[in-house]
C-alpha cells in the first residue's frame, strides 16, 4: 500500500484553487471552503497516503499523565463514569487514548500570544488536509476532475499565450536544419516518467518495453547524429497509452492516432496523459476507501488536536451549542422524585444538539467548530426537511378538506405531492407567492378528481378554506406546520440511536406516510454523518458535557 501510494504521488500536476478553479484541476462531489487553500490531485494523493498509513500519534497531546494530579484525576474519572458509548469504542486496529480539553487541574484559558505567519499557514494546511480526508470518506461522489478556466477570462488568455509560445518554440526547433531536439528530448523524458507512474506492480513486461524504446541515452545519441525518428517514438507512446488508459479515454486515443503533425500530437499526448493521471488517482481513492474509513477517525482527531493545541479557545462555539442543548434537555425532563433533580443523559443531550443543527440559522457565524466540515451537508439536509415539512403539511390540509376518501384513491396523493414538490423547488424565493400558486394548483387537481370518482366538487367556502390554510402554513405559530415539523424531527431523531440506520424500524408518526421514503433517506444520511462525527469528536464532547452537567452540584447525571 505504502509503495503504491508513494508512486502515485508523482502522477499529478501542480496545485490549484479548488473553489475558483485557478489551475488545472479541482475536486468535485463536495463543498470546498472559499479560497481557503490550494490543493491538487498530487496533494490529495499525498494526503490519502498519510491517512492510509495511519500517520497519527498513539497518544493524544492532551492525554499525558501528570504526577501531581493523577490521584485526583483518577478519582474524578471513577466518580463520573462513562459519558458516551461511542467514545468507548476502539479505532482502527487498537484502542486509542481519549483526549481531554486541557490537562487535568489546569484552566482551559490561556494568555494571548503572538502567532507567526508560518503557524497560520501550517494551521490552514492541517485544517484543509483534515477537510479533504473527511470528504474522501464521507462523500461517495468525491472525485477529481479537470477544470477549464472560463472563456475570455484573463487566466485562460494568459495560459493560452504561454502554451502557444512553448509549442511554437518546439516547432521552430524541429524545423531548423538540422533539427534541434533538446526541447523534444525533455518532453520525451516527461512522457516516459508519466507512463511509468501509470503502471501497476505486475506490469513488468510493459515497464521493460518502455525502458527499451524510450532509452534516453540512446535517444540523445541518435539526436546528436541526426538519426532520431521522433514520429516512431510518438506512435509507440500513443500505443502504450491505448494499453494503459481506461475505456472512457478510448475516444481520445483514437483522435491521437490520426494526428500527423508532431507538435500538435505531443500537445495532445500531454493533455490525455493528464486525464489518465486523474483517472488513476480517482481509481486509487475508490480502491483504498475502505482502508481510509478505518483510519480517518484517528487521523481527523489528531489533526484537530494539533489545531486545538495552537488555538486553545477553538471550542467556544461547540461549548455554547452543547450548553443550549443541555438546558433544553433538562427543561424537557421532569424531576425524578419530588425535589430531586432530573437525571440527564449525555447521549440524549448530544442527540438533541445534533437535531438542533437542522433548525440552525445558516446566516449565523457561531456554528460549532466540530461540525464545520459537515456544515454544508447538514444545511442541505435542513433545506430538504423544511421542504418535506411543507409538503406533508399541504397534503394534510388537502386530506382534511377534500376528505379521506378522495385522498385514498390510487395515485392521487402522489400526484398532488409531485405538483407540490415541483412548485416548491424555489423554496427560498418568495415563498408566499409560491404557496399561492400551490394552493391554486391543488384546488384544480382536487376539483378535477372529485367529479371523476362520483364526489361533489368543493364549494366556494371549502375552496376558501383550502387555499387559506395552505397559504398560511408558513406563518409563525401555524399549528399544522408545528405539528408536522415536530413529528418529522422526532422520527429523524430515532435514527441517531442506531449505528446501522437501515435496521431502524421505529414507528412512523401519523401524517408522514406520503414522505416516508424521503425521510428514511434523510435519516440514514444524518445518522451516518453524525455517527462519524461522534466517533471523531466524542472525547471533546465528553469533556465539555462533564463540566456542563456538573456545573450545578445538585444536578444529576446518567452515565449512559
Coordinates of C-alpha atoms in Angstrom, one line a residue:
X1 CA 0.0 0.0 0.0
X2 CA 2.7 2.5 1.0
X3 CA 4.9 1.9 -2.1
X4 CA 1.8 2.2 -4.3
X5 CA 0.7 5.4 -2.8
X6 CA 4.2 7.0 -2.9
X7 CA 4.4 6.1 -6.6
X8 CA 1.0 7.6 -7.4
X9 CA 2.0 10.9 -5.9
X10 CA 4.1 11.6 -8.9
X11 CA 1.1 11.2 -11.2
X12 CA -0.3 14.5 -10.6
X13 CA 0.3 18.1 -11.7
X14 CA 0.9 21.4 -9.7
X15 CA -1.7 22.6 -7.2
X16 CA -4.7 24.9 -7.9
X17 CA -7.6 26.5 -6.1
X18 CA -10.5 24.1 -5.6
X19 CA -13.1 26.8 -5.3
X20 CA -12.3 29.2 -8.2
X21 CA -10.6 26.7 -10.4
X22 CA -7.4 28.7 -10.8
X23 CA -5.2 25.9 -12.0
X24 CA -5.7 22.8 -14.0
X25 CA -7.7 20.6 -11.6
X26 CA -10.4 20.7 -8.9
X27 CA -12.1 18.3 -6.5
X28 CA -15.8 17.7 -7.2
X29 CA -18.5 15.9 -5.4
X30 CA -18.1 18.0 -2.3
X31 CA -18.2 21.5 -0.9
X32 CA -14.9 23.4 -0.5
X33 CA -14.3 26.5 1.6
X34 CA -13.9 29.8 -0.2
X35 CA -10.3 30.1 -1.4
X36 CA -9.0 28.7 1.9
X37 CA -6.2 26.7 0.4
X38 CA -4.7 25.4 -2.7
X39 CA -4.8 21.7 -3.4
X40 CA -4.1 19.5 -6.4
X41 CA -4.6 15.8 -7.1
X42 CA -0.9 15.3 -6.2
X43 CA -1.5 16.8 -2.7
X44 CA -4.7 14.8 -2.3
X45 CA -2.9 11.5 -3.0
X46 CA -0.2 12.5 -0.6
X47 CA -3.0 13.1 2.0
X48 CA -4.5 9.7 1.1
X49 CA -1.1 8.1 1.7
X50 CA -0.7 9.9 5.0
X51 CA -4.2 8.8 6.2
X52 CA -3.8 5.3 4.9
X53 CA -0.6 4.5 6.7
X54 CA -2.2 5.7 10.0
X55 CA 0.0 8.7 10.5
X56 CA -1.4 9.7 13.8
X57 CA 0.0 9.6 17.3
X58 CA -0.7 6.7 19.6
X59 CA -1.3 9.0 22.4
X60 CA -3.1 12.4 22.1
X61 CA -1.2 15.5 23.1
X62 CA -3.6 16.3 25.9
X63 CA -3.8 12.8 27.3
X64 CA -0.5 12.6 29.1
X65 CA -0.5 11.9 32.8
X66 CA 0.7 14.5 35.4
X67 CA 2.2 13.3 38.6
X68 CA 0.6 15.9 40.8
X69 CA -2.9 15.4 39.6
X70 CA -3.0 11.7 38.8
X71 CA -4.7 10.7 42.0
X72 CA -7.4 13.4 41.8
X73 CA -7.9 12.7 38.1
X74 CA -8.4 9.0 38.7
X75 CA -10.9 9.7 41.4
X76 CA -12.9 12.1 39.2
X77 CA -12.9 9.5 36.4
X78 CA -14.2 6.9 38.7
X79 CA -17.0 9.2 40.0
X80 CA -18.1 10.4 36.6
X81 CA -18.2 7.0 34.9
X82 CA -18.5 6.6 31.2
X83 CA -20.2 9.5 29.4
X84 CA -20.7 8.4 25.8
X85 CA -21.0 4.9 24.4
X86 CA -19.3 5.9 21.2
X87 CA -16.1 7.1 23.0
X88 CA -15.6 3.6 24.4
X89 CA -15.1 2.0 21.0
X90 CA -11.7 1.4 19.6
X91 CA -10.5 3.0 16.4
X92 CA -8.6 1.2 13.7
X93 CA -6.7 -1.8 14.9
X94 CA -6.4 -0.9 18.5
X95 CA -7.8 1.2 21.3
X96 CA -6.9 4.9 21.4
X97 CA -6.5 7.2 24.4
X98 CA -9.2 9.8 24.5
X99 CA -8.0 13.4 25.0
X100 CA -9.5 15.9 27.3
X101 CA -9.9 19.6 26.6
X102 CA -6.9 20.5 28.7
X103 CA -4.5 19.0 31.2
X104 CA -6.1 17.9 34.5
X105 CA -6.1 20.6 37.1
X106 CA -5.3 23.4 34.6
X107 CA -7.6 26.1 33.3
X108 CA -8.6 25.9 29.6
X109 CA -8.0 29.6 29.2
X110 CA -4.5 30.6 28.0
X111 CA -2.8 34.0 27.8
X112 CA -2.7 35.7 24.4
X113 CA 0.4 35.1 22.4
X114 CA 1.8 36.3 19.1
X115 CA 1.2 33.8 16.2
X116 CA 3.6 33.9 13.3
X117 CA 2.6 33.7 9.7
X118 CA 4.2 30.3 9.4
X119 CA 2.0 29.0 12.2
X120 CA -1.1 30.4 10.5
X121 CA -0.2 28.8 7.2
X122 CA 0.6 25.4 8.9
X123 CA -2.7 25.5 10.7
X124 CA -4.6 26.3 7.5
X125 CA -2.8 23.4 5.8
X126 CA -3.7 21.0 8.5
X127 CA -7.4 22.1 8.6
X128 CA -7.5 21.8 4.8
X129 CA -6.0 18.3 4.9
X130 CA -8.4 17.3 7.6
X131 CA -11.3 18.6 5.5
X132 CA -10.2 16.7 2.4
X133 CA -9.7 13.5 4.3
X134 CA -13.2 13.9 5.7
X135 CA -14.7 14.5 2.2
X136 CA -12.9 11.4 0.8
X137 CA -14.5 9.2 3.5
X138 CA -18.0 10.8 3.8
X139 CA -18.7 11.8 0.2
X140 CA -19.4 8.8 -2.0
X141 CA -19.2 11.1 -5.1
X142 CA -15.8 12.5 -4.2
X143 CA -13.6 12.7 -7.3
X144 CA -11.0 14.8 -9.1
X145 CA -11.9 16.3 -12.4
X146 CA -10.1 18.6 -14.8
X147 CA -11.5 22.1 -14.9
X148 CA -11.1 24.7 -17.6
X149 CA -10.9 28.4 -17.0
X150 CA -13.9 30.5 -18.1
X151 CA -13.9 31.7 -21.7
X152 CA -12.4 35.1 -22.2
X153 CA -11.0 35.2 -18.7
X154 CA -7.6 36.7 -18.0
X155 CA -6.3 33.4 -16.7
X156 CA -7.4 31.5 -19.8
X157 CA -5.8 34.1 -22.1
X158 CA -2.5 34.1 -20.2
X159 CA -2.5 30.3 -20.2
X160 CA -3.2 30.1 -24.0
X161 CA -0.4 32.7 -24.7
X162 CA 2.2 30.9 -22.6
X163 CA 1.3 27.5 -24.1
X164 CA 1.3 28.8 -27.6
X165 CA 4.8 30.3 -27.1
X166 CA 6.1 27.0 -25.7
X167 CA 4.8 24.9 -28.6
X168 CA 5.8 27.4 -31.2
X169 CA 9.3 27.2 -29.7
X170 CA 9.3 23.5 -30.1
X171 CA 8.1 23.7 -33.7
X172 CA 10.8 26.2 -34.5
X173 CA 13.5 23.9 -33.1
X174 CA 12.2 20.9 -35.1
X175 CA 12.1 23.0 -38.3
X176 CA 15.7 24.0 -38.1
X177 CA 18.3 22.4 -40.4
X178 CA 19.5 20.2 -38.8
X179 CA 16.6 19.9 -36.3
X180 CA 17.3 20.7 -32.7
X181 CA 15.9 18.1 -30.3
X182 CA 16.9 19.5 -26.9
X183 CA 13.4 20.5 -26.0
X184 CA 11.8 17.4 -27.6
X185 CA 14.1 15.1 -25.6
X186 CA 12.9 16.8 -22.3
X187 CA 9.3 16.2 -23.4
X188 CA 10.1 12.5 -24.1
X189 CA 11.6 12.2 -20.7
X190 CA 8.5 13.6 -19.1
X191 CA 6.3 11.3 -21.1
X192 CA 8.4 8.3 -20.1
X193 CA 8.1 9.2 -16.4
X194 CA 4.3 9.6 -16.8
X195 CA 3.9 6.3 -18.4
X196 CA 5.9 4.5 -15.7
X197 CA 3.8 6.0 -13.0
X198 CA 0.7 4.6 -14.7
X199 CA 2.0 1.1 -14.5
X200 CA 0.8 -1.4 -11.8
X201 CA 3.4 -3.6 -10.0
X202 CA 2.6 -6.5 -12.2
X203 CA 3.3 -4.7 -15.5
X204 CA 6.9 -6.0 -15.7
X205 CA 6.9 -6.6 -19.4
X206 CA 5.4 -3.1 -20.2
X207 CA 8.0 -1.5 -17.9
X208 CA 10.8 -3.2 -19.7
X209 CA 9.3 -2.2 -23.1
X210 CA 9.0 1.4 -22.1
X211 CA 12.6 1.5 -20.8
X212 CA 13.9 -0.1 -24.0
X213 CA 12.1 2.1 -26.5
X214 CA 12.4 5.3 -24.5
X215 CA 16.1 4.8 -23.6
X216 CA 17.1 8.4 -23.1
X217 CA 20.8 7.8 -23.6
X218 CA 20.2 6.2 -27.0
X219 CA 17.7 8.9 -27.9
X220 CA 20.3 11.6 -27.2
X221 CA 22.9 9.8 -29.3
X222 CA 20.5 9.5 -32.1
X223 CA 19.7 13.2 -31.9
X224 CA 23.4 14.1 -32.0
X225 CA 23.8 12.1 -35.2
X226 CA 20.5 13.4 -36.7
X227 CA 19.1 9.9 -36.7
X228 CA 16.2 10.4 -34.3
X229 CA 12.9 9.1 -35.6
X230 CA 10.6 11.1 -33.4
X231 CA 7.5 10.1 -35.3
X232 CA 8.2 6.4 -34.4
X233 CA 8.6 7.3 -30.8
X234 CA 5.3 9.2 -30.8
X235 CA 3.5 6.3 -32.3
X236 CA 4.9 4.0 -29.6
X237 CA 3.8 6.4 -26.9
X238 CA 0.2 6.5 -28.3
X239 CA 0.1 2.7 -28.5
X240 CA 1.3 2.4 -24.9
X241 CA -1.3 5.0 -23.8
X242 CA -4.0 2.9 -25.5
X243 CA -2.9 -0.1 -23.5
X244 CA -2.9 1.7 -20.2
X245 CA -5.9 4.0 -20.4
X246 CA -9.4 3.5 -19.0
X247 CA -12.2 2.6 -21.5
X248 CA -13.6 6.1 -21.1
X249 CA -10.4 7.5 -22.8
X250 CA -10.6 5.3 -25.9
X251 CA -12.1 8.1 -28.0
X252 CA -9.3 10.4 -27.0
X253 CA -6.7 7.8 -28.0
X254 CA -8.4 7.3 -31.4
X255 CA -8.0 11.1 -32.1
X256 CA -4.3 10.9 -31.3
X257 CA -3.8 8.1 -33.8
X258 CA -5.0 10.3 -36.7
X259 CA -2.7 13.2 -35.9
X260 CA 0.4 13.5 -38.1
X261 CA 1.8 16.9 -37.2
X262 CA 4.3 16.2 -34.5
X263 CA 3.9 19.3 -32.3
X264 CA 0.1 19.0 -32.2
X265 CA 0.5 15.3 -31.5
X266 CA 2.8 15.9 -28.5
X267 CA 0.5 18.6 -27.2
X268 CA -2.5 16.3 -27.3
X269 CA -0.4 13.5 -25.7
X270 CA 0.3 15.6 -22.6
X271 CA -3.4 16.6 -22.4
X272 CA -4.6 13.0 -22.5
X273 CA -1.9 11.9 -20.1
X274 CA -3.2 14.4 -17.6
X275 CA -6.6 12.9 -17.9
X276 CA -5.2 9.4 -17.4
X277 CA -3.4 10.5 -14.2
X278 CA -6.7 11.8 -12.9
X279 CA -8.4 8.5 -13.7
X280 CA -5.7 6.6 -11.8
X281 CA -6.0 9.0 -8.8
X282 CA -9.8 8.5 -8.6
X283 CA -9.4 4.7 -9.0
X284 CA -6.8 4.6 -6.3
X285 CA -9.0 6.6 -3.9
X286 CA -12.0 4.4 -4.6
X287 CA -10.0 1.2 -4.1
X288 CA -8.5 2.4 -0.8
X289 CA -11.7 3.9 0.6
X290 CA -12.5 1.0 3.0
X291 CA -9.0 1.3 4.4
X292 CA -9.3 5.1 4.7
X293 CA -12.5 4.8 6.5
X294 CA -10.8 2.7 9.3
X295 CA -8.0 5.2 9.7
X296 CA -9.8 8.5 9.1
X297 CA -11.3 8.8 12.6
X298 CA -7.9 8.8 14.4
X299 CA -6.4 11.0 11.6
X300 CA -9.1 13.7 11.9
X301 CA -9.0 13.6 15.7
X302 CA -5.2 14.0 15.7
X303 CA -5.3 16.9 13.2
X304 CA -8.0 18.6 15.2
X305 CA -6.0 18.2 18.4
X306 CA -3.0 19.8 16.7
X307 CA -5.3 22.7 15.8
X308 CA -6.6 22.8 19.3
X309 CA -3.1 23.0 20.8
X310 CA -2.5 26.1 18.7
X311 CA -5.9 27.6 19.4
X312 CA -7.0 26.6 23.0
X313 CA -10.3 28.5 22.7
X314 CA -11.2 26.8 19.4
X315 CA -14.2 25.0 21.0
X316 CA -16.0 28.1 22.1
X317 CA -19.0 27.7 19.8
X318 CA -19.1 24.0 20.4
X319 CA -19.4 24.6 24.1
X320 CA -22.2 27.1 23.6
X321 CA -24.0 24.7 21.3
X322 CA -23.9 21.9 23.8
X323 CA -24.8 24.2 26.7
X324 CA -28.0 25.2 24.9
X325 CA -28.8 21.5 24.2
X326 CA -28.2 20.7 27.9
X327 CA -30.6 23.4 29.1
X328 CA -33.2 22.3 26.5
X329 CA -32.9 18.7 27.5
X330 CA -33.0 19.5 31.3
X331 CA -36.2 21.6 30.8
X332 CA -37.9 18.8 28.9
X333 CA -37.2 16.2 31.6
X334 CA -39.4 16.3 34.7
X335 CA -37.9 15.8 38.2
X336 CA -37.4 12.2 39.3
X337 CA -38.8 12.3 42.8
X338 CA -40.2 15.4 44.4
X339 CA -37.5 18.0 44.6
X340 CA -34.8 15.6 43.3
X341 CA -33.1 16.9 40.1
X342 CA -33.8 15.4 36.8
X343 CA -31.3 12.8 35.5
X344 CA -29.8 14.0 32.2
X345 CA -28.1 11.6 29.9
X346 CA -25.1 13.0 27.9
X347 CA -26.1 10.9 24.9
X348 CA -29.6 12.5 24.9
X349 CA -28.0 15.9 25.2
X350 CA -25.7 15.2 22.3
X351 CA -28.5 13.9 20.1
X352 CA -30.6 17.0 21.0
X353 CA -27.7 19.2 19.9
X354 CA -27.4 17.3 16.6
X355 CA -31.1 17.8 15.9
X356 CA -30.8 21.5 16.7
X357 CA -28.5 21.8 13.8
X358 CA -31.4 21.0 11.5
X359 CA -33.0 24.2 12.7
X360 CA -29.8 26.3 12.6
X361 CA -29.9 29.7 11.0
X362 CA -27.4 29.4 8.2
X363 CA -26.5 33.1 8.3
X364 CA -25.0 32.9 11.8
X365 CA -21.3 32.6 12.3
X366 CA -21.3 30.8 15.6
X367 CA -21.6 27.3 14.1
X368 CA -20.0 24.5 16.3
X369 CA -16.3 24.1 15.3
X370 CA -16.6 20.3 15.4
X371 CA -19.4 20.4 12.8
X372 CA -17.9 22.8 10.3
X373 CA -16.7 20.1 7.9
X374 CA -20.3 18.9 7.7
X375 CA -22.0 22.2 7.7
X376 CA -22.9 22.3 4.0
X377 CA -24.1 18.7 4.2
X378 CA -26.3 19.5 7.2
X379 CA -27.6 22.7 5.7
X380 CA -28.7 20.7 2.6
X381 CA -30.5 18.2 4.8
X382 CA -32.2 21.1 6.7
X383 CA -33.5 22.5 3.4
X384 CA -34.9 19.1 2.4
X385 CA -36.5 18.7 5.9
X386 CA -38.1 22.2 5.6
X387 CA -39.4 21.3 2.1
X388 CA -40.8 18.0 3.3
X389 CA -42.4 19.7 6.2
X390 CA -44.3 22.0 3.8
X391 CA -45.2 19.1 1.6
X392 CA -46.6 17.0 4.4
X393 CA -48.5 20.0 5.8
X394 CA -50.1 20.8 2.5
X395 CA -51.1 17.1 2.0
X396 CA -52.6 17.0 5.5
X397 CA -54.6 20.2 4.8
X398 CA -55.8 18.7 1.4
X399 CA -56.8 15.5 3.1
X400 CA -58.8 17.2 5.8
X401 CA -60.6 19.5 3.3
X402 CA -61.2 17.1 0.4
X403 CA -61.9 14.1 2.6
X404 CA -60.1 10.8 3.3
X405 CA -62.0 9.0 0.5
X406 CA -60.6 11.1 -2.3
X407 CA -57.1 11.1 -0.8
X408 CA -57.2 7.3 -0.6
X409 CA -57.6 7.0 -4.3
X410 CA -54.6 5.3 -6.0
X411 CA -52.1 7.9 -7.3
X412 CA -54.0 10.9 -6.1
X413 CA -51.6 11.7 -3.2
X414 CA -48.6 11.0 -5.3
X415 CA -49.8 13.4 -8.0
X416 CA -50.5 16.2 -5.5
X417 CA -47.1 15.5 -3.9
X418 CA -45.4 15.7 -7.3
X419 CA -47.1 19.0 -8.1
X420 CA -46.3 20.5 -4.7
X421 CA -42.6 19.5 -4.8
X422 CA -42.3 20.9 -8.4
X423 CA -43.7 24.2 -7.3
X424 CA -41.7 24.3 -4.1
X425 CA -38.3 23.9 -5.8
X426 CA -37.9 27.7 -5.4
X427 CA -38.3 27.3 -1.6
X428 CA -36.1 30.2 -0.7
X429 CA -37.5 32.6 -3.2
X430 CA -40.8 34.4 -2.4
X431 CA -42.4 31.5 -0.5
X432 CA -45.7 33.3 0.0
X433 CA -46.1 33.7 -3.8
X434 CA -45.2 30.1 -4.4
X435 CA -47.8 28.9 -1.9
X436 CA -50.4 30.9 -3.7
X437 CA -49.6 29.0 -6.9
X438 CA -49.5 25.7 -4.9
X439 CA -52.9 26.4 -3.4
X440 CA -54.5 27.2 -6.8
X441 CA -52.9 24.1 -8.5
X442 CA -54.0 21.8 -5.7
X443 CA -57.5 23.2 -5.8
X444 CA -57.7 22.5 -9.5
X445 CA -56.4 18.9 -9.0
X446 CA -58.9 18.2 -6.2
X447 CA -61.9 19.7 -8.1
X448 CA -60.8 17.7 -11.2
X449 CA -60.6 14.4 -9.3
X450 CA -63.8 14.7 -7.2
X451 CA -66.4 14.5 -10.1
X452 CA -64.3 11.8 -11.9
X453 CA -64.9 9.5 -8.9
X454 CA -68.5 10.4 -8.2
X455 CA -67.9 13.1 -5.5
X456 CA -69.3 16.5 -5.2
X457 CA -66.9 19.4 -6.2
X458 CA -65.7 21.7 -3.5
X459 CA -68.0 24.6 -2.5
X460 CA -66.8 28.2 -2.5
X461 CA -66.5 28.0 1.2
X462 CA -64.4 24.8 1.1
X463 CA -62.3 26.4 -1.7
X464 CA -61.5 29.4 0.5
X465 CA -60.7 27.2 3.5
X466 CA -58.3 25.0 1.4
X467 CA -56.5 27.9 -0.2
X468 CA -56.4 29.9 3.1
X469 CA -54.9 27.1 5.1
X470 CA -52.3 26.3 2.5
X471 CA -51.2 29.9 2.2
X472 CA -51.0 30.4 6.0
X473 CA -48.8 27.3 6.6
X474 CA -45.6 29.4 6.8
X475 CA -47.0 31.9 9.3
X476 CA -45.3 31.9 12.7
X477 CA -47.0 29.6 15.1
X478 CA -49.0 27.7 12.5
X479 CA -50.4 24.7 14.2
X480 CA -50.2 22.3 11.3
X481 CA -46.6 23.1 10.4
X482 CA -45.5 22.9 14.0
X483 CA -47.3 19.5 14.4
X484 CA -45.7 18.1 11.2
X485 CA -42.3 19.6 11.9
X486 CA -42.3 18.1 15.4
X487 CA -43.2 14.7 14.1
X488 CA -40.5 14.8 11.4
X489 CA -37.8 15.8 13.9
X490 CA -39.0 13.1 16.3
X491 CA -38.8 10.5 13.6
X492 CA -35.4 11.6 12.4
X493 CA -34.1 11.7 16.0
X494 CA -34.8 8.0 16.3
X495 CA -32.1 7.3 13.6
X496 CA -29.4 8.7 15.8
X497 CA -29.6 5.8 18.2
X498 CA -28.8 3.2 15.6
X499 CA -25.3 2.7 14.2
X500 CA -26.9 0.9 11.3
X501 CA -29.8 3.2 10.3
X502 CA -31.0 0.7 7.7
X503 CA -32.1 -1.6 10.5
X504 CA -34.0 1.2 12.2
X505 CA -37.7 0.2 12.5
X506 CA -39.2 2.8 14.8
X507 CA -42.8 3.7 14.1
X508 CA -43.6 6.4 11.6
X509 CA -45.8 9.2 13.1
X510 CA -49.2 9.9 11.5
X511 CA -49.3 12.2 8.5
X512 CA -45.9 11.3 7.3
X513 CA -46.7 8.3 5.2
X514 CA -46.5 10.2 1.8
X515 CA -42.9 11.3 2.6
X516 CA -41.7 8.2 4.3
X517 CA -39.1 7.2 1.6
X518 CA -37.6 10.7 1.6
X519 CA -37.5 10.8 5.4
X520 CA -35.8 7.5 5.6
X521 CA -33.1 8.6 3.2
X522 CA -32.5 11.8 5.2
X523 CA -32.4 9.8 8.4
X524 CA -29.8 7.4 7.1
X525 CA -27.6 10.2 5.8
X526 CA -28.0 12.1 9.0
X527 CA -27.1 9.1 11.1
X528 CA -24.0 8.3 9.0
X529 CA -22.7 11.8 9.2
X530 CA -23.3 12.3 12.9
X531 CA -22.1 8.8 13.9
X532 CA -18.8 9.6 12.2
X533 CA -18.7 13.0 13.9
X534 CA -19.3 11.4 17.3
X535 CA -16.6 8.9 16.8
X536 CA -14.1 11.6 15.9
X537 CA -15.0 14.3 18.4
X538 CA -16.6 12.2 21.2
X539 CA -13.7 12.8 23.6
X540 CA -14.1 16.5 23.3
X541 CA -17.9 16.3 23.7
X542 CA -17.3 14.2 26.8
X543 CA -15.1 16.8 28.4
X544 CA -17.5 19.6 27.7
X545 CA -20.5 17.7 28.9
X546 CA -18.8 16.7 32.2
X547 CA -18.3 20.4 33.0
X548 CA -21.9 21.3 31.9
X549 CA -23.6 18.5 33.8
X550 CA -21.5 19.0 36.9
X551 CA -21.8 22.8 36.9
X552 CA -24.6 22.6 39.4
X553 CA -23.5 20.3 42.3
X554 CA -27.2 19.3 42.8
X555 CA -27.6 18.3 39.2
X556 CA -27.9 14.6 38.4
X557 CA -26.3 12.8 35.5
X558 CA -27.0 9.5 33.9
X559 CA -23.7 7.9 32.8
X560 CA -25.2 6.0 29.9

